[in-house]
Short mmCIF file of C-alpha atoms in Angstrom, two decimals:
data_model
loop_
_atom_site.label_atom_id
_atom_site.label_comp_id
_atom_site.label_asym_id
_atom_site.label_seq_id
_atom_site.Cartn_x
_atom_site.Cartn_y
_atom_site.Cartn_z
CA MET A 128 117.29 131.19 50.50
CA ILE A 129 116.35 135.28 50.90
CA ASN A 130 114.52 135.61 47.54
CA SER A 131 113.42 132.34 46.57
CA PRO A 132 110.43 131.69 44.37
CA GLN A 133 108.03 130.74 47.48
CA LYS A 134 109.32 134.06 49.18
CA ILE A 135 108.62 136.33 45.92
CA PHE A 136 105.35 134.50 45.36
CA SER A 137 104.21 135.34 48.69
CA GLU A 138 105.00 139.35 48.74
CA TYR A 139 103.61 139.32 45.11
CA THR A 140 100.33 137.71 46.70
CA ALA A 141 100.50 140.03 49.64
CA ALA A 142 101.07 143.09 47.27
CA LYS A 143 97.94 142.01 45.17
CA ARG A 144 95.69 141.64 47.78
CA TYR A 145 96.40 145.65 49.10
CA LYS A 146 96.16 146.53 45.16
CA GLU A 147 92.54 144.93 45.63
CA GLY A 148 91.39 146.83 48.65
CA LEU A 149 92.27 150.10 47.14
CA GLY A 150 88.82 152.25 46.46
CA THR A 151 85.64 150.69 46.72
CA LYS A 152 86.25 148.44 43.62
CA GLY A 153 90.24 147.62 44.02
CA LEU A 154 92.66 148.58 41.61
CA TYR A 155 92.40 145.98 39.11
CA GLU A 156 88.28 146.36 38.50
CA GLN A 157 88.27 150.03 38.81
CA SER A 158 90.72 150.11 36.38
CA ARG A 159 89.38 148.08 33.79
CA ILE A 160 85.84 149.92 34.18
CA ASN A 161 88.07 153.16 33.59
CA GLU A 162 89.47 152.40 30.32
CA ARG A 163 85.52 151.05 29.26
CA PHE A 164 84.40 154.41 29.85
CA PHE A 165 87.50 156.33 28.06
CA ILE A 166 87.07 154.32 25.25
CA GLY A 167 83.47 154.64 24.92
CA ASP A 168 81.92 151.77 26.07
CA GLN A 169 79.78 152.99 28.59
CA TRP A 170 76.45 150.92 28.81
CA ARG A 171 77.60 147.85 29.31
CA GLY A 172 75.84 145.87 31.78
CA ALA A 173 72.85 148.38 31.59
CA ALA A 174 70.44 145.96 30.43
CA CYS A 175 68.47 148.47 28.29
CA GLY A 176 67.56 146.23 25.66
CA ASN A 177 68.71 147.10 21.79
CA ASP A 178 65.51 148.08 20.90
CA ARG A 179 66.64 151.76 20.94
CA PRO A 180 69.93 153.85 20.62
CA LEU A 181 71.83 154.34 23.66
CA VAL A 182 73.25 157.57 23.25
CA ARG A 183 76.75 158.50 24.28
CA HIS A 184 78.50 161.90 25.12
CA ASN A 185 82.10 160.98 26.42
CA VAL A 186 83.13 164.09 28.57
CA ILE A 187 85.52 161.09 29.38
CA LYS A 188 87.57 161.38 26.76
CA ARG A 189 87.59 164.79 26.04
CA ILE A 190 88.56 165.79 29.46
CA GLY A 191 91.38 163.20 28.81
CA ASP A 192 92.98 164.15 25.36
CA TYR A 193 92.75 167.83 26.38
CA LYS A 194 94.99 167.52 29.38
CA ILE A 195 97.10 164.96 28.20
CA SER A 196 97.70 167.02 25.13
CA GLN A 197 98.79 170.35 27.34
CA LEU A 198 101.01 168.39 29.47
CA SER A 199 103.09 166.66 26.54
CA ALA A 200 102.57 170.20 24.37
CA GLY A 201 105.38 172.11 23.33
CA GLU A 202 109.17 170.90 23.01
CA ILE A 203 110.86 169.26 26.14
CA ALA A 204 114.24 170.11 26.96
CA VAL A 205 116.39 168.21 29.30
CA SER A 206 119.69 169.06 30.25
CA PHE A 207 122.22 167.56 33.08
CA THR A 208 124.83 169.87 34.77
CA ALA A 209 127.91 167.86 37.00
CA GLU A 210 128.27 169.14 40.69
CA GLY A 211 131.26 170.86 41.46
CA ILE A 212 131.77 172.02 37.50
CA SER A 213 131.72 175.35 36.44
CA GLN A 214 128.77 176.79 34.62
CA SER A 215 130.42 180.30 34.32
CA LEU A 216 130.02 181.92 31.25
CA GLY A 217 133.22 181.65 30.13
CA ALA A 218 133.44 178.21 30.90
CA LYS A 219 130.45 177.28 28.57
CA LYS A 220 131.93 179.57 25.43
CA GLU A 221 135.32 177.45 26.37
CA ILE A 222 133.67 173.98 25.99
CA GLU A 223 131.38 175.05 22.91
CA ALA A 224 135.04 175.84 21.13
CA GLU A 225 135.76 172.47 22.28
CA ARG A 226 132.76 170.74 20.51
CA ARG A 227 133.35 172.76 17.79
CA ALA A 228 136.98 171.17 17.56
CA LEU A 229 136.07 167.49 18.75
CA SER A 230 133.27 167.96 15.83
CA ARG A 231 135.68 167.98 13.00
CA ALA A 232 137.85 164.93 14.48
CA ASP A 233 137.65 161.36 12.62
CA ASN A 234 136.43 159.52 16.02
CA ALA A 235 134.00 157.25 15.55
CA VAL A 236 135.64 154.58 16.66
CA TYR A 237 136.90 155.57 20.37
CA ALA A 238 140.16 157.52 21.21
CA PRO A 239 141.17 159.01 24.72
CA TYR A 240 140.70 162.91 25.34
CA ALA A 241 141.50 164.48 27.93
CA GLY A 242 141.05 168.32 27.10
CA LYS A 243 141.08 171.61 29.58
CA ASN A 244 137.29 171.02 30.18
CA GLU A 245 136.87 167.27 29.77
CA ILE A 246 134.33 166.85 32.12
CA GLY A 247 131.90 169.64 31.08
CA LEU A 248 132.57 168.67 27.32
CA MET A 249 131.55 165.37 28.21
CA VAL A 250 128.04 166.48 30.45
CA SER A 251 127.47 169.08 27.69
CA ALA A 252 128.12 165.87 25.17
CA LEU A 253 125.40 163.76 27.49
CA ASN A 254 123.10 166.68 27.06
CA SER A 255 123.29 165.85 23.17
CA TYR A 256 123.02 162.08 23.85
CA ARG A 257 120.13 161.93 25.57
CA THR A 258 118.26 163.20 22.98
CA THR A 259 119.57 161.20 20.23
CA THR A 260 118.68 157.96 22.93
CA ALA A 261 115.27 159.38 23.21
CA GLU A 262 114.64 159.09 19.75
CA ARG A 263 116.56 155.43 19.25
CA VAL A 264 114.08 154.18 21.83
CA GLY A 265 110.60 156.20 20.83
CA LEU A 266 110.43 158.15 24.42
CA SER A 267 108.10 160.38 23.32
CA GLU A 268 105.63 157.24 22.61
CA ILE A 269 106.31 155.78 25.36
CA VAL A 270 105.67 158.78 27.82
CA ASP A 271 102.38 159.45 25.65
CA ARG A 272 101.10 155.76 26.60
CA ALA A 273 102.43 156.29 30.38
CA LEU A 274 100.33 159.72 30.34
CA ARG A 275 97.36 157.98 29.10
CA ASP A 276 98.04 155.14 31.75
CA ALA A 277 98.26 157.39 34.42
CA TYR A 278 94.84 159.21 33.54
CA ILE A 279 92.62 155.92 33.43
CA ARG A 280 94.63 154.02 35.78
CA GLY A 281 95.76 156.36 38.42
CA THR A 282 99.88 155.72 37.76
CA GLY A 283 101.74 155.35 34.74
CA ALA A 284 105.27 153.62 34.66
CA VAL A 285 108.01 153.18 32.54
CA TYR A 286 110.90 150.90 32.98
CA THR A 287 114.39 151.16 31.88
CA TYR A 288 116.96 148.18 31.43
CA PHE A 289 120.21 147.29 29.78
CA ASP A 290 119.96 144.80 26.66
CA PRO A 291 123.82 143.56 26.32
CA ASP A 292 122.40 141.94 22.73
CA ILE A 293 121.78 145.12 21.25
CA LYS A 294 123.69 146.00 18.34
CA THR A 295 125.11 150.17 18.27
CA GLY A 296 126.77 149.99 15.31
CA LEU A 297 129.87 151.02 16.71
CA PHE A 298 133.52 149.22 16.64
CA ALA A 299 135.81 148.96 19.82
CA ASP A 300 139.00 149.18 18.13
CA ARG A 301 138.65 149.93 14.12
CA PRO A 302 135.59 149.90 11.65
CA GLY A 303 134.59 146.44 10.75
CA GLY A 304 136.70 145.26 14.16
CA THR A 305 134.87 144.31 17.05
CA PRO A 306 131.70 145.42 17.70
CA ILE A 307 130.19 147.27 20.56
CA LEU A 308 126.93 145.47 21.84
CA GLY A 309 124.48 146.69 24.28
CA ASP A 310 122.19 149.58 25.26
CA ILE A 311 118.93 150.85 27.12
CA VAL A 312 115.41 150.08 26.04
CA CYS A 313 112.50 151.23 27.40
CA GLU A 314 108.98 150.14 28.05
CA CYS A 315 105.48 151.43 29.52
CA ILE A 316 103.98 149.01 32.23
CA LYS A 317 100.98 148.95 33.52
CA ILE A 318 100.52 149.36 37.16
CA GLU A 319 98.45 146.69 37.42
CA ASP A 320 101.95 144.65 36.42
CA ILE A 321 103.91 146.57 39.25
CA TYR A 322 103.89 145.42 43.07
CA PHE A 323 105.61 147.63 45.45
CA GLY A 324 106.94 145.97 49.11
CA ASP A 325 105.70 148.88 50.95
CA PRO A 326 103.05 150.67 49.54
CA VAL A 327 102.64 153.54 52.18
CA VAL A 328 106.16 154.41 51.16
CA CYS A 329 105.27 157.46 48.38
CA ASP A 330 109.40 157.23 47.32
CA LEU A 331 109.73 154.54 45.38
CA GLN A 332 113.66 154.83 45.69
CA LYS A 333 112.81 154.31 49.76
CA GLN A 334 110.86 151.02 48.48
CA PRO A 335 112.59 147.99 50.08
CA TYR A 336 111.62 146.14 47.05
CA ILE A 337 109.67 146.30 43.90
CA ILE A 338 108.37 143.29 41.74
CA LEU A 339 107.34 143.24 38.61
CA THR A 340 104.84 140.75 36.66
CA GLN A 341 104.93 139.35 33.02
CA GLU A 342 102.83 137.28 31.33
CA LYS A 343 104.93 134.66 28.99
CA ALA A 344 104.98 131.51 27.50
CA ALA A 345 106.17 129.08 29.07
CA THR A 346 108.84 127.95 26.41
CA ASP A 347 110.03 131.38 26.33
CA ILE A 348 110.58 131.61 30.36
CA ALA A 349 112.35 128.14 29.30
CA ALA A 350 114.98 129.41 26.95
CA GLU A 351 115.68 132.26 29.31
CA ALA A 352 116.17 130.34 32.24
CA LYS A 353 118.73 127.75 30.22
CA ARG A 354 120.06 131.06 29.25
CA TYR A 355 121.59 131.94 32.32
CA GLY A 356 122.42 128.86 33.63
CA ALA A 357 119.15 127.27 35.50
CA PRO A 358 119.87 123.61 36.58
CA SER A 359 118.25 121.35 33.37
CA ALA A 360 115.77 119.62 35.58
CA VAL A 361 114.49 123.05 36.08
CA VAL A 362 114.33 124.22 32.71
CA SER A 363 112.68 120.86 31.45
CA ARG A 364 110.03 121.42 34.48
CA ILE A 365 109.15 124.89 32.63
CA ALA A 366 109.23 123.82 29.36
CA GLU A 367 107.22 120.75 29.69
CA LYS A 368 104.02 123.26 29.87
CA GLY A 369 104.74 124.32 26.04
CA ASP A 370 102.69 127.28 25.02
CA LYS A 371 100.90 127.94 28.59
CA LYS A 372 101.06 131.47 29.86
CA LEU A 373 102.97 131.56 33.04
CA THR A 374 104.11 134.94 35.28
CA LEU A 375 107.53 135.70 35.13
CA PHE A 376 108.32 137.51 38.42
CA THR A 377 111.63 140.22 38.67
CA LYS A 378 112.27 141.34 41.89
CA LEU A 379 114.62 144.57 42.23
CA TYR A 380 115.59 145.43 45.68
CA LYS A 381 118.51 147.26 46.87
CA ALA A 382 121.79 145.71 48.90
CA GLU A 383 125.57 146.57 48.89
CA ASP A 384 128.07 145.24 46.21
CA THR A 385 131.07 143.52 46.55
CA LYS A 386 132.72 147.46 46.83
CA GLY A 387 130.50 147.97 49.34
CA GLU A 388 128.63 150.41 46.97
CA ARG A 389 124.47 150.10 47.71
CA ARG A 390 123.22 149.06 44.38
CA VAL A 391 120.23 147.59 42.86
CA PHE A 392 120.19 143.86 42.16
CA ALA A 393 117.78 141.62 40.36
CA VAL A 394 116.04 137.95 40.06
CA LYS A 395 114.05 136.14 38.33
CA THR A 396 111.39 133.45 39.14
CA THR A 397 108.32 131.54 37.93
CA GLU A 398 105.96 131.06 41.11
CA ASP A 399 108.00 127.76 41.48
CA ALA A 400 111.12 128.33 40.04
CA LEU A 401 114.31 130.32 39.81
CA VAL A 402 114.79 131.63 36.09
CA ARG A 403 117.59 133.80 36.54
CA GLY A 404 119.84 134.08 40.16
CA GLU A 405 120.79 137.48 41.46
CA PHE A 406 122.91 139.91 39.59
CA CYS A 407 123.36 143.39 40.10
CA LEU A 408 122.52 146.60 37.68
CA ASN A 409 125.24 148.28 38.99
CA ILE A 410 123.02 151.25 39.51
CA PRO A 411 122.10 152.90 42.73
CA LEU A 412 118.34 153.55 41.71
CA TYR A 413 115.06 151.65 41.07
CA PRO A 414 115.17 151.59 37.16
CA LEU A 415 111.54 152.43 37.24
CA SER A 416 109.79 156.07 36.86
CA VAL A 417 106.30 156.49 38.33
CA PHE A 418 103.78 159.41 37.34
CA SER A 419 100.69 159.98 39.59
CA TRP A 420 97.20 161.53 38.16
CA GLU A 421 95.97 161.97 41.49
CA ARG A 422 98.07 161.44 44.82
CA ARG A 423 96.89 159.44 47.09
CA GLU A 424 97.32 160.21 50.74
CA GLY A 425 99.99 158.23 52.36
CA CYS A 426 100.02 155.64 49.42
CA ILE A 427 102.38 154.93 46.45
CA TYR A 428 99.69 153.98 44.06
CA GLY A 429 97.96 156.90 42.14
CA ASP A 430 94.04 157.70 41.72
CA SER A 431 92.47 158.16 38.42
CA GLU A 432 90.44 161.30 37.92
CA VAL A 433 88.08 159.06 35.58
CA THR A 434 86.91 156.95 38.55
CA TYR A 435 85.10 160.34 39.99
CA LEU A 436 83.95 161.36 36.63
CA ILE A 437 81.96 158.10 35.86
CA PRO A 438 78.73 159.02 37.87
CA ASN A 439 78.44 162.37 35.94
CA GLN A 440 79.16 160.53 32.59
CA ILE A 441 76.23 158.02 33.12
CA ALA A 442 73.94 160.72 34.27
CA ILE A 443 74.91 162.65 31.27
CA ASN A 444 74.66 159.44 28.67
CA ARG A 445 70.89 158.49 30.57
CA LEU A 446 69.62 162.21 29.92
CA ILE A 447 70.39 162.71 26.44
CA THR A 448 69.20 159.04 25.59
CA ALA A 449 65.84 159.84 27.16
CA GLY A 450 65.59 162.73 25.01
CA VAL A 451 66.59 160.85 21.99
CA TRP A 452 63.56 158.55 22.91
CA SER A 453 61.62 161.48 23.15
CA ALA A 454 61.87 162.92 20.01
CA MET A 455 61.95 159.84 18.16
CA ALA A 456 58.91 158.91 19.74
CA GLY A 457 57.15 162.62 18.61
CA GLY A 458 58.49 161.98 15.54
CA MET A 459 57.01 158.49 15.09
CA PRO A 460 54.21 158.17 17.59
CA LEU A 461 52.30 155.33 18.59
CA MET A 462 49.69 154.24 16.45
CA VAL A 463 46.25 152.74 17.90
CA VAL A 464 44.22 150.85 15.67
CA ASN A 465 40.96 149.65 15.58
CA GLY A 466 41.29 146.35 14.86
CA ASP A 467 37.61 145.24 14.32
CA LEU A 468 37.81 147.88 11.62
CA VAL A 469 41.04 147.65 10.00
CA THR A 470 42.28 144.06 9.15
CA GLY A 471 45.34 144.35 7.20
CA ASP A 472 49.03 144.23 8.91
CA ILE A 473 50.34 148.18 9.56
CA THR A 474 53.70 148.82 8.81
CA ASN A 475 53.66 152.77 9.83
CA GLU A 476 55.79 153.31 6.77
CA PRO A 477 55.29 157.05 5.22
CA GLY A 478 52.53 156.86 2.27
CA GLN A 479 51.05 153.35 3.00
CA ILE A 480 47.46 152.89 2.42
CA ILE A 481 45.41 151.72 4.99
CA LYS A 482 42.10 149.35 4.16
CA ALA A 483 39.51 150.09 7.11
CA TYR A 484 36.29 148.84 6.64
CA GLY A 485 32.97 150.58 8.58
CA SER A 486 30.62 153.71 8.31
CA ALA A 487 32.04 157.38 8.09
CA GLU A 488 31.95 157.59 11.83
CA GLU A 489 33.59 153.96 12.44
CA LEU A 490 36.22 155.59 10.29
CA GLU A 491 37.16 158.33 12.33
CA THR A 492 38.16 156.39 15.11
CA ALA A 493 39.80 153.57 12.95
CA VAL A 494 43.58 154.71 13.32
CA LYS A 495 44.48 157.39 16.04
CA TYR A 496 47.91 158.73 17.22
CA VAL A 497 49.14 159.01 20.40
CA ALA A 498 50.39 161.80 21.17
CA PRO A 499 54.06 161.83 23.79
CA PRO A 500 54.22 164.73 26.47
CA ASP A 501 56.88 167.46 24.74
CA SER A 502 60.10 167.29 26.99
CA ALA A 503 60.37 170.51 28.80
CA ALA A 504 63.00 173.07 28.26
CA ALA A 505 64.08 172.57 31.70
CA TYR A 506 65.17 169.09 31.17
CA ARG A 507 67.31 170.23 28.32
CA ASP A 508 68.91 172.75 30.29
CA THR A 509 69.87 170.14 32.78
CA VAL A 510 71.25 168.23 30.38
CA ASN A 511 73.43 171.28 28.89
CA ASP A 512 74.33 172.55 32.46
CA LEU A 513 75.74 169.61 33.25
CA ILE A 514 77.99 168.84 30.59
CA TYR A 515 79.60 172.43 31.41
CA ASN A 516 79.73 172.08 35.00
CA THR A 517 81.46 168.74 34.32
CA LEU A 518 83.84 170.14 31.94
CA THR A 519 84.29 172.96 33.25
CA GLN A 520 84.72 171.54 36.87
CA SER A 521 87.59 169.30 35.38
CA GLY A 522 89.37 172.36 33.90
CA ALA A 523 88.46 171.88 30.49
CA ASN A 524 86.45 174.52 29.88
CA GLU A 525 85.07 175.75 26.43
CA ALA A 526 87.87 178.37 25.99
CA ALA A 527 90.33 175.53 27.04
CA LEU A 528 88.64 173.11 24.39
CA GLY A 529 88.67 175.80 21.44
CA ASP A 530 84.72 175.65 21.66
CA MET A 531 84.28 179.00 22.62
CA LYS A 532 83.18 181.76 19.96
CA ALA A 533 85.68 184.72 18.88
CA ASN A 534 83.47 187.06 19.69
CA ASN A 535 86.21 188.45 22.58
CA THR A 536 90.21 187.22 21.84
CA SER A 537 91.46 188.51 24.87
CA ALA A 538 88.83 187.44 27.04
CA ILE A 539 89.04 183.37 25.78
CA ILE A 540 93.15 183.61 25.93
CA GLU A 541 92.65 184.81 29.47
CA LEU A 542 89.79 181.82 30.62
CA ARG A 543 92.41 179.45 28.43
CA GLU A 544 95.26 180.72 30.27
CA ALA A 545 93.15 180.43 34.08
CA SER A 546 92.57 176.88 32.72
CA ALA A 547 95.95 175.91 31.89
CA ARG A 548 96.83 177.01 35.45
CA HIS A 549 95.15 174.58 37.17
CA LEU A 550 97.15 171.84 35.49
CA PHE A 551 100.52 173.25 36.73
CA PRO A 552 100.74 170.92 39.74
CA LEU A 553 100.33 168.06 37.14
CA LYS A 554 102.64 169.36 35.16
CA ASN A 555 105.56 170.11 37.95
CA ARG A 556 104.77 166.10 38.20
CA PHE A 557 105.47 165.48 34.71
CA PHE A 558 108.58 167.19 34.58
CA ARG A 559 109.87 165.29 37.52
CA PHE A 560 109.15 162.18 35.96
CA ILE A 561 111.11 163.24 32.73
CA GLU A 562 113.71 164.01 35.51
CA ASP A 563 113.39 160.21 37.12
CA ILE A 564 113.87 158.83 33.89
CA SER A 565 116.95 160.98 32.70
CA LEU A 566 118.58 160.41 35.51
CA ILE A 567 118.16 156.36 35.25
CA TRP A 568 119.33 156.99 31.82
CA ALA A 569 122.71 158.52 33.41
CA GLU A 570 123.35 156.12 35.81
CA PHE A 571 122.97 153.37 32.85
CA PHE A 572 125.24 155.19 30.70
CA PHE A 573 128.46 155.35 33.52
CA ALA A 574 127.25 151.93 34.76
CA CYS A 575 127.12 149.87 31.27
CA TYR A 576 128.52 151.86 28.68
CA GLY A 577 132.64 151.31 29.07
CA LYS A 578 134.55 152.85 26.49
CA ARG A 579 132.42 153.81 23.64
CA SER A 580 131.85 156.98 20.84
CA LEU A 581 128.42 158.67 21.39
CA ARG A 582 126.61 159.61 18.93
CA ILE A 583 125.88 163.35 18.89
CA ASN A 584 123.87 165.24 16.02
CA ASP A 585 123.65 168.85 16.62
CA LYS A 586 124.32 171.98 14.55
CA ASN A 587 127.87 170.45 14.01
CA GLY A 588 127.01 167.77 12.42
CA ILE A 589 127.11 164.06 13.77
CA TRP A 590 129.83 163.60 15.23
CA TYR A 591 131.26 161.27 18.31
CA PHE A 592 132.69 161.89 21.81
CA PRO A 593 134.98 159.55 23.17
CA PHE A 594 133.21 158.23 26.59
CA ASP A 595 134.68 156.53 29.06
CA ALA A 596 132.61 155.79 31.77
CA SER A 597 134.86 154.84 34.59
CA LYS A 598 136.17 158.28 34.69
CA TYR A 599 132.94 159.98 35.45
CA ARG A 600 131.00 157.28 37.69
CA SER A 601 131.78 158.86 41.04
CA LEU A 602 130.14 162.38 39.07
CA VAL A 603 126.81 163.79 41.12
CA LEU A 604 124.37 164.83 38.31
CA SER A 605 121.42 166.42 38.54
CA VAL A 606 118.56 167.41 36.39
CA LYS A 607 116.48 170.10 34.86
CA VAL A 608 113.40 170.26 32.49
CA THR A 609 112.17 172.92 30.89
CA ALA A 610 109.10 173.32 28.34
CA SER A 611 107.86 175.44 25.74
CA GLU A 612 104.35 177.01 26.09
CA ALA A 613 102.10 178.09 23.23
CA VAL A 614 102.32 181.83 22.47
CA THR A 615 99.87 184.14 24.13
CA ARG A 616 98.62 187.36 23.17
CA GLY A 617 100.98 189.32 25.50
CA GLU A 618 103.81 187.26 24.19
CA LYS A 619 102.55 188.15 20.69
CA GLU A 620 103.01 191.76 21.33
CA ARG A 621 106.01 191.43 22.86
CA VAL A 622 107.71 189.94 19.54
CA ALA A 623 105.73 192.76 18.24
CA THR A 624 107.72 195.23 20.22
CA LEU A 625 111.41 193.37 19.90
CA GLY A 626 110.79 192.88 16.06
CA SER A 627 110.53 196.72 15.56
CA LEU A 628 113.35 197.37 18.01
CA LEU A 629 115.81 194.77 16.04
CA GLU A 630 114.33 196.86 12.49
CA GLN A 631 115.16 200.06 14.12
CA GLY A 632 118.93 198.70 15.04
CA ALA A 633 118.17 199.57 18.90
CA ILE A 634 119.03 195.69 19.35
CA THR A 635 121.41 192.92 17.97
CA PRO A 636 119.89 189.90 15.80
CA LEU A 637 121.23 188.42 18.95
CA GLN A 638 119.21 189.97 21.80
CA TYR A 639 116.61 189.63 20.19
CA LEU A 640 116.77 185.74 19.91
CA LYS A 641 117.69 185.98 23.63
CA ARG A 642 114.75 187.63 24.65
CA LEU A 643 112.06 185.90 22.43
CA PRO A 644 109.22 183.73 24.27
CA ALA A 645 110.21 180.21 25.10
CA GLY A 646 109.04 177.92 22.32
CA LEU A 647 108.65 180.36 19.65
CA ILE A 648 111.69 179.39 17.45
CA PRO A 649 112.68 175.84 17.68
CA ASP A 650 116.37 175.11 18.69
CA VAL A 651 116.73 178.85 19.60
CA GLY A 652 119.50 177.72 21.83
CA GLY A 653 121.58 176.54 18.64
CA LEU A 654 120.87 179.94 16.64
CA ILE A 655 122.49 181.49 20.06
CA ALA A 656 125.06 179.46 20.08
CA GLU A 657 126.15 180.07 16.54
CA LEU A 658 125.94 183.56 16.44
CA GLU A 659 127.84 183.67 19.86
CA GLY A 660 130.26 181.56 18.21
CA GLU A 661 130.63 183.57 15.02
CA LYS A 662 130.96 186.58 17.09
CA GLU A 663 133.66 184.76 19.29
CA GLU A 664 136.27 184.20 15.86
CA GLU A 665 135.68 187.56 14.50
CA ASN A 666 137.15 189.12 17.73
CA GLU A 667 139.65 186.26 17.72
CA ARG A 668 140.88 187.61 14.00
CA ILE A 669 140.61 191.07 15.34
#
């Protein structure tokens, strides 16, 4: 058997050894260390005791939170286009008119549709339905988790699969009739649970195979094996291990289906048992999207910025802690007591009365404080410089973090924008990550949806588009991601100028909306479409 449990386990073992050899500590151990430092557990193993405070000034988390927020800030818009389909202004107007007409129809139950711009309307509806799907699966939270994983572990990943048991609330024939089941599901998977067949191939879609691992109870794995027709002896052998956790391996690979088309196949096994035999996912793309924080040369596994911030973090913590200890020693200095003159217990509490016996001259030497050396100003400057330089070199300067006093607003904005420019390569990779997720979704829509009505929620209200997947499988889709940014001072001046022109009647409301900075008004595209639709209806009446 080509994909026997033994062969898959052997492939997993080889990929695991490769990951263990990455960097100086290996991917697994480095990820654990990075996670601890990110959340603030930064003194583990230092053996400094518990008698004095161990101070933390967590610059790692501050840098990470800033960069992650910058990547996910603003509204992200995803749009599909079909190759060979006109995108002219005239075609867009016709499609918008058909959308309005279709939104007024009662089509919650699938009914065939074949308008003049059927494919263009389908792509337009798919853009809206992608937003509906993103809200259903909680994509925003999943992507945030993937970004956090990427910052800490070097790579974030989102896995998409089709669950045939999900209730859609749709019916194939009539309301309350035959229910339509099945929809896509998204999960954030840690890179520790992903194993690539050829780690030096950086293009995920060119991987010979990908192995995903899950820790599951033996009883759950046995139930899954039974569901997919595994022999009773195999099911019993798995089930007899009870609640013991076993590793479930899901191997993804590409091969030709019965029609000679290259598709993704999968097989599920434990270390020694076949849970589900080979089955086809009916899509040409691996349903996995990965985002690397820092790319390694000739390696598909990303690298983490945290790894290289840890030495600075340790130095900062040690310096600040030493400074705190020095201040405590100055405020509560050590006391030297002449035991021959002072026989009682010394608590060093304020106002304590100390009984001493001896002459006046002897009493002057009964108790004496040891004055610690003063902390040099250069020492404090070193701490502050180290914190400042660590933040600045990581692209998180005072202006970006909002710590700079607003004495010169223009200068602060310029510094903030300059800092954000360092994130452009990271943002481009992030947008590609979102594009990959969206393309995988589209492949599942075409491969698994069959005939069903897609729920659309737009300016026309909630309506349903009749979708027949078999009619669109040959389409070649491309996807584009755009994101709105925070409005800068220069853009504020631009808005003020546009507002003045609108008040003077020099421009129309439509011209005003089209020239506003991106992200200033939510769903500005919808407002523009409404105004254009009203203008078109007015022209038709004339």
